[in-house]
Amino acid sequence: MREDIERILLNEEQIHTIVAGLGRRISTDYQGKNLLMVSVLKGSVVFMADLMRAIDIPCRIDFMAVSSYGSGVKTSGVVKIVKDLDINLEGYDLLIVEDILDSGVTLSYLKKMLMDRGPASVRICTFLDKPERRKADIIPDYVGASVPDEFVVGYGLDYDEKYRNLPYLGVLKEAVYSK
């Protein structure tokens, strides 16, 4: 796997620092609130696990699986709910936890759908942001890092369900995904 990585964008120490900082901000902002963190599977599971341990206030978690990519590298534009939430959202301060905000099409759809379910609030926390690829009008409330318009993998992000287990964030060599 490592031979498929062109270069490392964020190493393990940098990721830890980013997550710790986000955890402190979220803990302060949600003090006294009814925090429910929703992980958008599969990509955000690694980030979610680290982030929830960096938060020092009570919170609940739930998981949702959506798809708009299939096995390709570009979004299809069609959002499919693969696994819905188990918790009724009324009264919760919802924090959607995402691995990467790219075109924003999926997250924009998801945020509107979840807002319609009556939570007290809905905010977005994304580990990575690629603002130059944005197609939907959506701005995250918490951003770990902005990344260039390159194909990144590791720390939960994948290409064709591979590379999620890399402990760092790396740029995938173009030869790997252009085959």
PDB file of C-alpha atoms in Angstrom:
ATOM      1  CA  MET A   1       0.000   0.000   0.000  1.00  0.00           C
ATOM      2  CA  ARG A   2       2.678   2.485   0.973  1.00  0.00           C
ATOM      3  CA  GLU A   3       4.293   2.254  -2.458  1.00  0.00           C
ATOM      4  CA  ASP A   4       1.025   3.630  -3.910  1.00  0.00           C
ATOM      5  CA  ILE A   5       1.392   6.873  -1.930  1.00  0.00           C
ATOM      6  CA  GLU A   6       3.006   9.783  -3.749  1.00  0.00           C
ATOM      7  CA  ARG A   7       3.594  11.794  -0.573  1.00  0.00           C
ATOM      8  CA  ILE A   8       2.298  12.240   2.962  1.00  0.00           C
ATOM      9  CA  LEU A   9       0.165  15.345   3.562  1.00  0.00           C
ATOM     10  CA  LEU A  10      -0.493  14.858   7.284  1.00  0.00           C
ATOM     11  CA  ASN A  11       1.468  12.522   9.528  1.00  0.00           C
ATOM     12  CA  GLU A  12       0.108  10.839  12.666  1.00  0.00           C
ATOM     13  CA  GLU A  13       1.332  13.583  15.000  1.00  0.00           C
ATOM     14  CA  GLN A  14      -0.224  16.342  12.879  1.00  0.00           C
ATOM     15  CA  ILE A  15      -3.530  14.444  12.770  1.00  0.00           C
ATOM     16  CA  HIS A  16      -3.501  14.010  16.548  1.00  0.00           C
ATOM     17  CA  THR A  17      -2.915  17.758  17.037  1.00  0.00           C
ATOM     18  CA  ILE A  18      -5.773  18.630  14.649  1.00  0.00           C
ATOM     19  CA  VAL A  19      -8.223  16.252  16.335  1.00  0.00           C
ATOM     20  CA  ALA A  20      -7.283  17.434  19.840  1.00  0.00           C
ATOM     21  CA  GLY A  21      -7.904  21.051  18.802  1.00  0.00           C
ATOM     22  CA  LEU A  22     -11.286  20.209  17.295  1.00  0.00           C
ATOM     23  CA  GLY A  23     -12.216  18.264  20.437  1.00  0.00           C
ATOM     24  CA  ARG A  24     -11.450  21.265  22.656  1.00  0.00           C
ATOM     25  CA  ARG A  25     -13.504  23.640  20.464  1.00  0.00           C
ATOM     26  CA  ILE A  26     -16.479  21.280  20.273  1.00  0.00           C
ATOM     27  CA  SER A  27     -16.363  20.632  24.039  1.00  0.00           C
ATOM     28  CA  THR A  28     -16.502  24.377  24.685  1.00  0.00           C
ATOM     29  CA  ASP A  29     -19.179  25.117  22.070  1.00  0.00           C
ATOM     30  CA  TYR A  30     -21.478  22.294  23.190  1.00  0.00           C
ATOM     31  CA  GLN A  31     -21.074  22.733  26.947  1.00  0.00           C
ATOM     32  CA  GLY A  32     -24.540  22.307  28.511  1.00  0.00           C
ATOM     33  CA  LYS A  33     -26.074  21.107  25.234  1.00  0.00           C
ATOM     34  CA  ASN A  34     -27.447  17.738  24.191  1.00  0.00           C
ATOM     35  CA  LEU A  35     -24.699  16.675  21.759  1.00  0.00           C
ATOM     36  CA  LEU A  36     -25.321  13.867  19.309  1.00  0.00           C
ATOM     37  CA  MET A  37     -22.428  13.095  16.980  1.00  0.00           C
ATOM     38  CA  VAL A  38     -23.387  11.386  13.726  1.00  0.00           C
ATOM     39  CA  SER A  39     -20.613   9.622  11.858  1.00  0.00           C
ATOM     40  CA  VAL A  40     -21.053   9.364   8.117  1.00  0.00           C
ATOM     41  CA  LEU A  41     -19.750   5.890   7.310  1.00  0.00           C
ATOM     42  CA  LYS A  42     -17.431   4.498   6.243  1.00  0.00           C
ATOM     43  CA  GLY A  43     -14.857   7.227   5.750  1.00  0.00           C
ATOM     44  CA  SER A  44     -15.342   9.112   9.005  1.00  0.00           C
ATOM     45  CA  VAL A  45     -15.175   6.141  11.374  1.00  0.00           C
ATOM     46  CA  VAL A  46     -11.469   6.612  12.216  1.00  0.00           C
ATOM     47  CA  PHE A  47     -11.874  10.372  12.664  1.00  0.00           C
ATOM     48  CA  MET A  48     -15.073   9.885  14.715  1.00  0.00           C
ATOM     49  CA  ALA A  49     -13.366   7.425  17.073  1.00  0.00           C
ATOM     50  CA  ASP A  50     -10.509   9.840  17.746  1.00  0.00           C
ATOM     51  CA  LEU A  51     -12.733  12.929  17.889  1.00  0.00           C
ATOM     52  CA  MET A  52     -15.203  11.544  20.417  1.00  0.00           C
ATOM     53  CA  ARG A  53     -12.289  10.632  22.709  1.00  0.00           C
ATOM     54  CA  ALA A  54     -11.015  14.224  22.395  1.00  0.00           C
ATOM     55  CA  ILE A  55     -14.374  15.627  23.568  1.00  0.00           C
ATOM     56  CA  ASP A  56     -14.709  15.922  27.340  1.00  0.00           C
ATOM     57  CA  ILE A  57     -18.443  16.584  27.681  1.00  0.00           C
ATOM     58  CA  PRO A  58     -21.309  14.060  27.597  1.00  0.00           C
ATOM     59  CA  CYS A  59     -22.371  13.059  24.103  1.00  0.00           C
ATOM     60  CA  ARG A  60     -24.151  10.314  22.232  1.00  0.00           C
ATOM     61  CA  ILE A  61     -23.154   8.843  18.904  1.00  0.00           C
ATOM     62  CA  ASP A  62     -24.956   7.294  15.967  1.00  0.00           C
ATOM     63  CA  PHE A  63     -23.984   6.190  12.499  1.00  0.00           C
ATOM     64  CA  MET A  64     -25.315   6.751   9.035  1.00  0.00           C
ATOM     65  CA  ALA A  65     -24.124   5.289   5.760  1.00  0.00           C
ATOM     66  CA  VAL A  66     -24.662   7.176   2.520  1.00  0.00           C
ATOM     67  CA  SER A  67     -23.273   6.685  -0.933  1.00  0.00           C
ATOM     68  CA  SER A  68     -22.718   8.960  -3.891  1.00  0.00           C
ATOM     69  CA  TYR A  69     -19.494   7.528  -5.264  1.00  0.00           C
ATOM     70  CA  GLY A  70     -19.811   3.791  -5.834  1.00  0.00           C
ATOM     71  CA  SER A  71     -16.298   2.563  -6.619  1.00  0.00           C
ATOM     72  CA  GLY A  72     -15.322   5.548  -8.763  1.00  0.00           C
ATOM     73  CA  VAL A  73     -13.319   8.649  -7.950  1.00  0.00           C
ATOM     74  CA  LYS A  74     -15.946  11.292  -8.754  1.00  0.00           C
ATOM     75  CA  THR A  75     -19.330  11.783  -7.110  1.00  0.00           C
ATOM     76  CA  SER A  76     -22.332  10.493  -9.040  1.00  0.00           C
ATOM     77  CA  GLY A  77     -24.486  13.333  -7.692  1.00  0.00           C
ATOM     78  CA  VAL A  78     -27.116  10.836  -6.525  1.00  0.00           C
ATOM     79  CA  VAL A  79     -27.247  10.340  -2.753  1.00  0.00           C
ATOM     80  CA  LYS A  80     -28.393   6.964  -1.467  1.00  0.00           C
ATOM     81  CA  ILE A  81     -29.085   6.278   2.240  1.00  0.00           C
ATOM     82  CA  VAL A  82     -27.571   2.861   2.931  1.00  0.00           C
ATOM     83  CA  LYS A  83     -28.022   2.902   6.748  1.00  0.00           C
ATOM     84  CA  ASP A  84     -30.195   5.412   8.565  1.00  0.00           C
ATOM     85  CA  LEU A  85     -29.907   6.668  12.140  1.00  0.00           C
ATOM     86  CA  ASP A  86     -31.269   4.682  15.093  1.00  0.00           C
ATOM     87  CA  ILE A  87     -31.934   7.738  17.305  1.00  0.00           C
ATOM     88  CA  ASN A  88     -34.867  10.186  17.083  1.00  0.00           C
ATOM     89  CA  LEU A  89     -33.192  13.583  16.549  1.00  0.00           C
ATOM     90  CA  GLU A  90     -35.714  15.807  18.357  1.00  0.00           C
ATOM     91  CA  GLY A  91     -34.023  17.887  21.045  1.00  0.00           C
ATOM     92  CA  TYR A  92     -30.477  16.965  20.103  1.00  0.00           C
ATOM     93  CA  ASP A  93     -27.739  19.338  19.037  1.00  0.00           C
ATOM     94  CA  LEU A  94     -26.558  17.359  16.047  1.00  0.00           C
ATOM     95  CA  LEU A  95     -22.953  17.364  14.859  1.00  0.00           C
ATOM     96  CA  ILE A  96     -22.438  15.612  11.534  1.00  0.00           C
ATOM     97  CA  VAL A  97     -18.922  14.146  11.494  1.00  0.00           C
ATOM     98  CA  GLU A  98     -17.497  13.700   8.007  1.00  0.00           C
ATOM     99  CA  ASP A  99     -14.112  12.625   6.688  1.00  0.00           C
ATOM    100  CA  ILE A 100     -13.929  15.044   3.753  1.00  0.00           C
ATOM    101  CA  LEU A 101     -16.064  17.833   2.338  1.00  0.00           C
ATOM    102  CA  ASP A 102     -15.497  17.803  -1.404  1.00  0.00           C
ATOM    103  CA  SER A 103     -18.293  18.756  -3.821  1.00  0.00           C
ATOM    104  CA  GLY A 104     -20.661  19.153  -0.862  1.00  0.00           C
ATOM    105  CA  VAL A 105     -23.528  17.511  -2.743  1.00  0.00           C
ATOM    106  CA  THR A 106     -23.879  14.601  -0.316  1.00  0.00           C
ATOM    107  CA  LEU A 107     -23.439  16.671   2.839  1.00  0.00           C
ATOM    108  CA  SER A 108     -25.835  19.373   1.653  1.00  0.00           C
ATOM    109  CA  TYR A 109     -28.525  16.765   1.020  1.00  0.00           C
ATOM    110  CA  LEU A 110     -27.809  15.058   4.338  1.00  0.00           C
ATOM    111  CA  LYS A 111     -27.910  18.281   6.372  1.00  0.00           C
ATOM    112  CA  LYS A 112     -31.285  19.304   4.935  1.00  0.00           C
ATOM    113  CA  MET A 113     -32.735  15.841   5.474  1.00  0.00           C
ATOM    114  CA  LEU A 114     -31.558  15.742   9.098  1.00  0.00           C
ATOM    115  CA  MET A 115     -32.754  19.300   9.811  1.00  0.00           C
ATOM    116  CA  ASP A 116     -36.230  18.215   8.731  1.00  0.00           C
ATOM    117  CA  ARG A 117     -36.227  15.666  11.586  1.00  0.00           C
ATOM    118  CA  GLY A 118     -36.414  18.369  14.263  1.00  0.00           C
ATOM    119  CA  PRO A 119     -33.060  18.546  16.066  1.00  0.00           C
ATOM    120  CA  ALA A 120     -32.297  21.645  18.148  1.00  0.00           C
ATOM    121  CA  SER A 121     -29.366  22.435  15.833  1.00  0.00           C
ATOM    122  CA  VAL A 122     -27.272  20.903  13.050  1.00  0.00           C
ATOM    123  CA  ARG A 123     -23.592  21.638  12.510  1.00  0.00           C
ATOM    124  CA  ILE A 124     -20.872  20.002  10.437  1.00  0.00           C
ATOM    125  CA  CYS A 125     -17.404  18.885  11.488  1.00  0.00           C
ATOM    126  CA  THR A 126     -15.171  17.677   8.673  1.00  0.00           C
ATOM    127  CA  PHE A 127     -11.663  16.377   9.049  1.00  0.00           C
ATOM    128  CA  LEU A 128     -10.716  17.636   5.578  1.00  0.00           C
ATOM    129  CA  ASP A 129     -12.050  20.363   3.320  1.00  0.00           C
ATOM    130  CA  LYS A 130     -11.494  20.785  -0.434  1.00  0.00           C
ATOM    131  CA  PRO A 131     -13.197  24.155  -0.963  1.00  0.00           C
ATOM    132  CA  GLU A 132     -12.126  24.537  -4.617  1.00  0.00           C
ATOM    133  CA  ARG A 133     -14.212  21.461  -5.554  1.00  0.00           C
ATOM    134  CA  ARG A 134     -17.433  22.736  -3.957  1.00  0.00           C
ATOM    135  CA  LYS A 135     -20.591  22.439  -6.056  1.00  0.00           C
ATOM    136  CA  ALA A 136     -23.159  22.817  -3.267  1.00  0.00           C
ATOM    137  CA  ASP A 137     -23.618  25.893  -1.085  1.00  0.00           C
ATOM    138  CA  ILE A 138     -22.392  24.442   2.201  1.00  0.00           C
ATOM    139  CA  ILE A 139     -19.856  25.687   4.726  1.00  0.00           C
ATOM    140  CA  PRO A 140     -18.581  23.443   7.534  1.00  0.00           C
ATOM    141  CA  ASP A 141     -18.621  24.713  11.122  1.00  0.00           C
ATOM    142  CA  TYR A 142     -15.449  22.854  12.087  1.00  0.00           C
ATOM    143  CA  VAL A 143     -12.583  22.003   9.729  1.00  0.00           C
ATOM    144  CA  GLY A 144      -9.513  19.994  10.619  1.00  0.00           C
ATOM    145  CA  ALA A 145      -7.464  20.935   7.562  1.00  0.00           C
ATOM    146  CA  SER A 146      -7.898  22.185   4.018  1.00  0.00           C
ATOM    147  CA  VAL A 147      -6.301  19.997   1.379  1.00  0.00           C
ATOM    148  CA  PRO A 148      -5.394  20.570  -2.258  1.00  0.00           C
ATOM    149  CA  ASP A 149      -7.447  19.112  -5.085  1.00  0.00           C
ATOM    150  CA  GLU A 150      -5.618  15.790  -5.090  1.00  0.00           C
ATOM    151  CA  PHE A 151      -6.818  12.257  -4.397  1.00  0.00           C
ATOM    152  CA  VAL A 152      -6.123  11.652  -0.706  1.00  0.00           C
ATOM    153  CA  VAL A 153      -6.326   8.378   1.200  1.00  0.00           C
ATOM    154  CA  GLY A 154      -5.599   7.089   4.673  1.00  0.00           C
ATOM    155  CA  TYR A 155      -6.993   7.853   8.123  1.00  0.00           C
ATOM    156  CA  GLY A 156     -10.348   6.426   7.009  1.00  0.00           C
ATOM    157  CA  LEU A 157     -10.376   7.757   3.444  1.00  0.00           C
ATOM    158  CA  ASP A 158     -10.247   5.177   0.701  1.00  0.00           C
ATOM    159  CA  TYR A 159      -9.926   4.387  -2.932  1.00  0.00           C
ATOM    160  CA  ASP A 160     -12.069   1.397  -3.889  1.00  0.00           C
ATOM    161  CA  GLU A 161     -12.309   0.381  -0.186  1.00  0.00           C
ATOM    162  CA  LYS A 162      -8.514   0.254   0.232  1.00  0.00           C
ATOM    163  CA  TYR A 163      -6.035   2.448   2.161  1.00  0.00           C
ATOM    164  CA  ARG A 164      -8.468   3.369   4.995  1.00  0.00           C
ATOM    165  CA  ASN A 165      -6.139   1.752   7.529  1.00  0.00           C
ATOM    166  CA  LEU A 166      -3.129   3.956   6.779  1.00  0.00           C
ATOM    167  CA  PRO A 167      -2.334   5.954   9.954  1.00  0.00           C
ATOM    168  CA  TYR A 168      -1.553   9.099   7.961  1.00  0.00           C
ATOM    169  CA  LEU A 169      -3.132  11.092   5.125  1.00  0.00           C
ATOM    170  CA  GLY A 170      -1.381  10.642   1.811  1.00  0.00           C
ATOM    171  CA  VAL A 171      -1.788  11.574  -1.836  1.00  0.00           C
ATOM    172  CA  LEU A 172      -2.520   8.518  -3.956  1.00  0.00           C
ATOM    173  CA  LYS A 173      -0.394   8.117  -7.068  1.00  0.00           C
ATOM    174  CA  GLU A 174      -2.462   8.889 -10.165  1.00  0.00           C
ATOM    175  CA  ALA A 175      -1.351   5.643 -11.805  1.00  0.00           C
ATOM    176  CA  VAL A 176      -3.272   3.716  -9.127  1.00  0.00           C
ATOM    177  CA  TYR A 177      -6.706   5.222  -9.804  1.00  0.00           C
ATOM    178  CA  SER A 178      -6.405   5.952 -13.520  1.00  0.00           C
ATOM    179  CA  LYS A 179      -6.010   2.299 -14.517  1.00  0.00           C
TER     180      LYS A 179
END
